[in-house]
Amino acid sequence: PNPFCDEANISFKLPTSATVSASILDAQGRRTATLLMDEKMSSGEHQLSVRTEGWSSGVYFLQIMVDGQMGSKRMVKGCR
């Protein structure tokens, strides 16, 4: 959920098995983390998590590619 603090949890659902890549980019477009790289995944619900200690507070983008189709989601790191 947004905002996240020291760990970001990401959920997604695949209607069919697919090849998936997922990365997190900072606001300048620099890759901060690679979560998956061309992973063959089964259909159904999936969860990923990434530790974010040491990351600056601010806006990040989850970039996910499923069978060559790109999508992105805005994420906000904000610790109190």
N, CA, C and O of each residue as an XYZ file, in Angstrom:
320
protein
N       0.819     -1.210      0.000
C       0.000      0.000      0.000
C       0.851      1.257      0.000
O       2.010      1.226      0.413
N       0.283      2.355     -0.459
C       0.954      3.651     -0.457
C       0.493      4.441      0.752
O      -0.689      4.349      1.084
N       1.303      5.190      1.419
C       2.756      5.157      1.243
C       3.375      3.945      1.941
O       2.754      3.330      2.808
N       4.596      3.616      1.555
C       5.325      2.535      2.213
C       6.496      3.134      2.964
O       6.854      4.291      2.745
N       7.093      2.354      3.846
C       8.210      2.870      4.640
C       9.456      2.034      4.380
O      10.198      2.328      3.442
N       9.708      1.009      5.175
C      10.930      0.215      5.017
C      10.741     -1.034      4.174
O      11.704     -1.751      3.900
N       9.505     -1.300      3.759
C       9.230     -2.445      2.897
C       8.017     -2.123      2.025
O       7.005     -1.614      2.507
N       8.141     -2.428      0.743
C       7.018     -2.263     -0.180
C       6.504     -3.648     -0.546
O       7.276     -4.514     -0.959
N       5.209     -3.851     -0.396
C       4.572     -5.114     -0.758
C       3.733     -4.890     -2.000
O       2.923     -3.965     -2.057
N       3.931     -5.740     -2.990
C       3.295     -5.583     -4.292
C       2.504     -6.843     -4.604
O       3.041     -7.950     -4.542
N       1.230     -6.678     -4.938
C       0.370     -7.799     -5.301
C      -0.083     -7.629     -6.740
O      -0.364     -6.515     -7.184
N      -0.152     -8.737     -7.468
C      -0.701     -8.695     -8.819
C      -1.283    -10.053     -9.173
O      -0.945    -11.074     -8.574
N      -2.168    -10.039    -10.162
C      -2.848    -11.258    -10.587
C      -2.605    -11.476    -12.071
O      -2.721    -10.550    -12.875
N      -2.268    -12.707    -12.424
C      -2.091    -13.086    -13.820
C      -3.255    -13.978    -14.242
O      -3.514    -14.992    -13.594
N      -3.959    -13.623    -15.311
C      -5.070    -14.461    -15.760
C      -4.600    -15.779    -16.387
O      -5.315    -16.780    -16.358
N      -3.388    -15.764    -16.953
C      -2.794    -16.965    -17.536
C      -1.317    -16.977    -17.178
O      -0.793    -15.963    -16.716
N      -0.642    -18.084    -17.377
C       0.794    -18.110    -17.127
C       1.468    -17.116    -18.071
O       1.004    -16.901    -19.191
N       2.569    -16.510    -17.610
C       3.201    -15.441    -18.380
C       4.656    -15.292    -17.968
O       5.078    -15.797    -16.927
N       5.417    -14.588    -18.805
C       6.779    -14.187    -18.479
C       6.714    -12.770    -17.926
O       6.171    -11.868    -18.564
N       7.278    -12.582    -16.723
C       7.118    -11.323    -15.998
C       8.478    -10.737    -15.628
O       9.373    -11.451    -15.177
N       8.617     -9.431    -15.826
C       9.755     -8.662    -15.319
C       9.189     -7.519    -14.491
O       8.153     -6.955    -14.843
N       9.854     -7.171    -13.394
C       9.382     -6.075    -12.551
C      10.575     -5.340    -11.952
O      11.515     -5.956    -11.450
N      10.519     -4.015    -12.014
C      11.569     -3.163    -11.467
C      10.939     -1.970    -10.769
O       9.783     -1.627    -11.015
N      11.714     -1.344     -9.896
C      11.298     -0.087     -9.286
C      12.289      0.977     -9.732
O      13.504      0.798     -9.647
N      11.739      2.090    -10.210
C      12.533      3.217    -10.690
C      12.309      4.417     -9.775
O      11.224      4.592     -9.220
N      13.351      5.245     -9.623
C      13.168      6.477     -8.856
C      12.541      7.544     -9.758
O      12.270      7.282    -10.930
N      12.312      8.733     -9.222
C      11.631      9.793     -9.970
C      12.422     10.263    -11.188
O      11.845     10.846    -12.107
N      13.741     10.018    -11.210
C      14.569     10.388    -12.350
C      14.682      9.254    -13.374
O      15.387      9.390    -14.374
N      13.990      8.137    -13.127
C      14.002      7.020    -14.062
C      15.144      6.042    -13.872
O      15.347      5.156    -14.702
N      15.897      6.192    -12.783
C      17.002      5.254    -12.493
C      16.451      4.019    -11.805
O      15.625      4.122    -10.898
N      16.912      2.844    -12.237
C      16.471      1.584    -11.638
C      17.016      1.504    -10.212
O      18.226      1.563     -9.988
N      16.101      1.369     -9.258
C      16.445      1.257     -7.845
C      16.500     -0.200     -7.413
O      17.313     -0.575     -6.568
N      15.624     -1.026     -8.004
C      15.576     -2.449     -7.653
C      15.018     -3.239     -8.832
O      14.122     -2.777     -9.538
N      15.558     -4.430     -9.033
C      14.998     -5.385     -9.983
C      14.375     -6.500     -9.163
O      15.067     -7.184     -8.408
N      13.067     -6.684     -9.309
C      12.354     -7.681     -8.524
C      12.233     -9.001     -9.270
O      12.363    -10.069     -8.670
N      11.987     -8.936    -10.565
C      11.869    -10.126    -11.414
C      12.493     -9.809    -12.762
O      12.404     -8.678    -13.241
N      13.126    -10.803    -13.377
C      13.689    -10.614    -14.713
C      13.330    -11.828    -15.556
O      13.919    -12.898    -15.402
N      12.369    -11.657    -16.441
C      11.935    -12.716    -17.358
C      11.600    -14.020    -16.628
O      12.007    -15.105    -17.044
N      10.847    -13.888    -15.529
C      10.430    -15.055    -14.747
C       9.163    -15.659    -15.337
O       8.201    -14.940    -15.608
N       9.157    -16.953    -15.534
C       7.946    -17.652    -15.969
C       7.092    -17.857    -14.721
O       7.534    -18.474    -13.752
N       5.862    -17.336    -14.752
C       4.991    -17.405    -13.591
C       3.652    -18.011    -13.982
O       3.176    -17.821    -15.101
N       3.055    -18.737    -13.058
C       1.755    -19.375    -13.293
C       0.635    -18.355    -13.138
O       0.838    -17.264    -12.603
N      -0.532    -18.722    -13.608
C      -1.695    -17.859    -13.432
C      -2.037    -17.784    -11.939
O      -1.672    -18.662    -11.157
N      -2.742    -16.719    -11.568
C      -3.167    -16.572    -10.185
C      -2.584    -15.346     -9.513
O      -1.985    -14.483    -10.155
N      -2.776    -15.291     -8.198
C      -2.318    -14.173     -7.367
C      -0.837    -14.336     -7.032
O      -0.369    -15.439     -6.752
N      -0.110    -13.221     -7.066
C       1.315    -13.229     -6.737
C       1.630    -12.042     -5.834
O       0.981    -10.998     -5.907
N       2.641    -12.220     -4.981
C       3.087    -11.172     -4.064
C       4.598    -11.020     -4.179
O       5.330    -12.008     -4.249
N       5.053     -9.777     -4.198
C       6.478     -9.462     -4.158
C       6.691     -8.480     -3.010
O       5.798     -7.701     -2.677
N       7.863     -8.522     -2.415
C       8.198     -7.501     -1.428
C       9.644     -7.083     -1.638
O      10.479     -7.870     -2.083
N       9.919     -5.836     -1.311
C      11.274     -5.303     -1.446
C      11.570     -4.451     -0.221
O      10.764     -3.611      0.180
N      12.735     -4.679      0.363
C      13.190     -3.874      1.498
C      13.687     -2.537      0.958
O      14.419     -2.495     -0.031
N      13.291     -1.454      1.605
C      13.606     -0.123      1.094
C      14.355      0.752      2.101
O      14.386      1.975      1.965
N      14.959      0.120      3.114
C      15.770      0.912      4.039
C      16.877      1.592      3.233
O      17.445      0.996      2.318
N      17.171      2.816      3.576
C      18.233      3.532      2.885
C      17.752      4.277      1.647
O      18.494      5.094      1.101
N      16.534      4.018      1.191
C      15.994      4.769      0.065
C      15.500      6.122      0.582
O      14.984      6.213      1.695
N      15.656      7.147     -0.210
C      15.135      8.466      0.148
C      13.616      8.455      0.086
O      13.021      7.711     -0.694
N      12.993      9.286      0.917
C      11.545      9.469      0.811
C      11.246     10.135     -0.523
O      12.038     10.939     -1.016
N      10.105      9.798     -1.104
C       9.726     10.419     -2.367
C       8.952      9.470     -3.251
O       8.440      8.451     -2.788
N       8.869      9.808     -4.526
C       8.078      9.072     -5.507
C       8.958      8.049     -6.232
O      10.083      8.340     -6.638
N       8.412      6.857     -6.378
C       9.043      5.771     -7.133
C       7.984      5.189     -8.066
O       6.791      5.436     -7.896
N       8.428      4.423     -9.041
C       7.507      3.806     -9.986
C       7.795      2.323    -10.104
O       8.931      1.916    -10.348
N       6.756      1.516     -9.927
C       6.839      0.092    -10.212
C       6.616     -0.050    -11.703
O       5.603      0.413    -12.229
N       7.550     -0.684    -12.385
C       7.426     -0.951    -13.816
C       7.343     -2.462    -13.975
O       8.260     -3.184    -13.583
N       6.246     -2.936    -14.549
C       6.049     -4.373    -14.682
C       5.732     -4.699    -16.141
O       4.916     -4.038    -16.783
N       6.400     -5.734    -16.641
C       6.171     -6.180    -18.007
C       5.666     -7.613    -17.965
O       6.301     -8.490    -17.379
N       4.514     -7.844    -18.594
C       3.895     -9.165    -18.644
C       3.764     -9.550    -20.118
O       3.005     -8.934    -20.867
N       4.505    -10.565    -20.517
C       4.499    -11.021    -21.916
C       4.652     -9.857    -22.893
O       3.940     -9.774    -23.893
N       5.596     -8.956    -22.587
C       5.912     -7.854    -23.486
C       5.038     -6.624    -23.343
O       5.295     -5.621    -24.007
N       4.011     -6.662    -22.500
C       3.126     -5.518    -22.281
C       3.552     -4.792    -21.004
O       3.557     -5.375    -19.920
N       3.914     -3.498    -21.147
C       4.434     -2.717    -20.031
C       3.324     -1.978    -19.295
O       2.391     -1.458    -19.907
N       3.442     -1.944    -17.977
C       2.551     -1.149    -17.142
C       3.359     -0.519    -16.029
O       4.461     -0.977    -15.729
N       2.835      0.515    -15.416
C       3.549      1.141    -14.300
C       2.556      1.627    -13.260
O       1.382      1.865    -13.545
N       3.072      1.766    -12.033
C       2.261      2.253    -10.926
C       3.123      3.156    -10.066
O       4.274      2.832     -9.772
N       2.571      4.281     -9.667
C       3.262      5.252     -8.807
C       3.258      4.725     -7.377
O       2.253      4.206     -6.892
N       4.402      4.867     -6.713
C       4.561      4.445     -5.321
C       5.190      5.603     -4.558
O       6.000      6.348     -5.109
N       4.817      5.753     -3.289
C       5.359      6.840     -2.472
C       5.995      6.259     -1.228
O       5.364      5.511     -0.481
N       7.280      6.619     -1.008
C       7.943      6.235      0.236
C       7.853      7.419      1.179
O       8.289      8.522      0.851
N       7.284      7.183      2.351
C       7.147      8.248      3.329
C       7.119      7.663      4.720
O       6.091      7.137      5.148
N       8.222      7.744      5.433
C       8.311      7.220      6.802
C       8.058      8.352      7.786
O       8.461      9.494      7.569
N       7.391      8.009      8.856
C       7.124      9.017      9.905
C       8.091      8.854     11.037
O       8.032      9.603     12.012
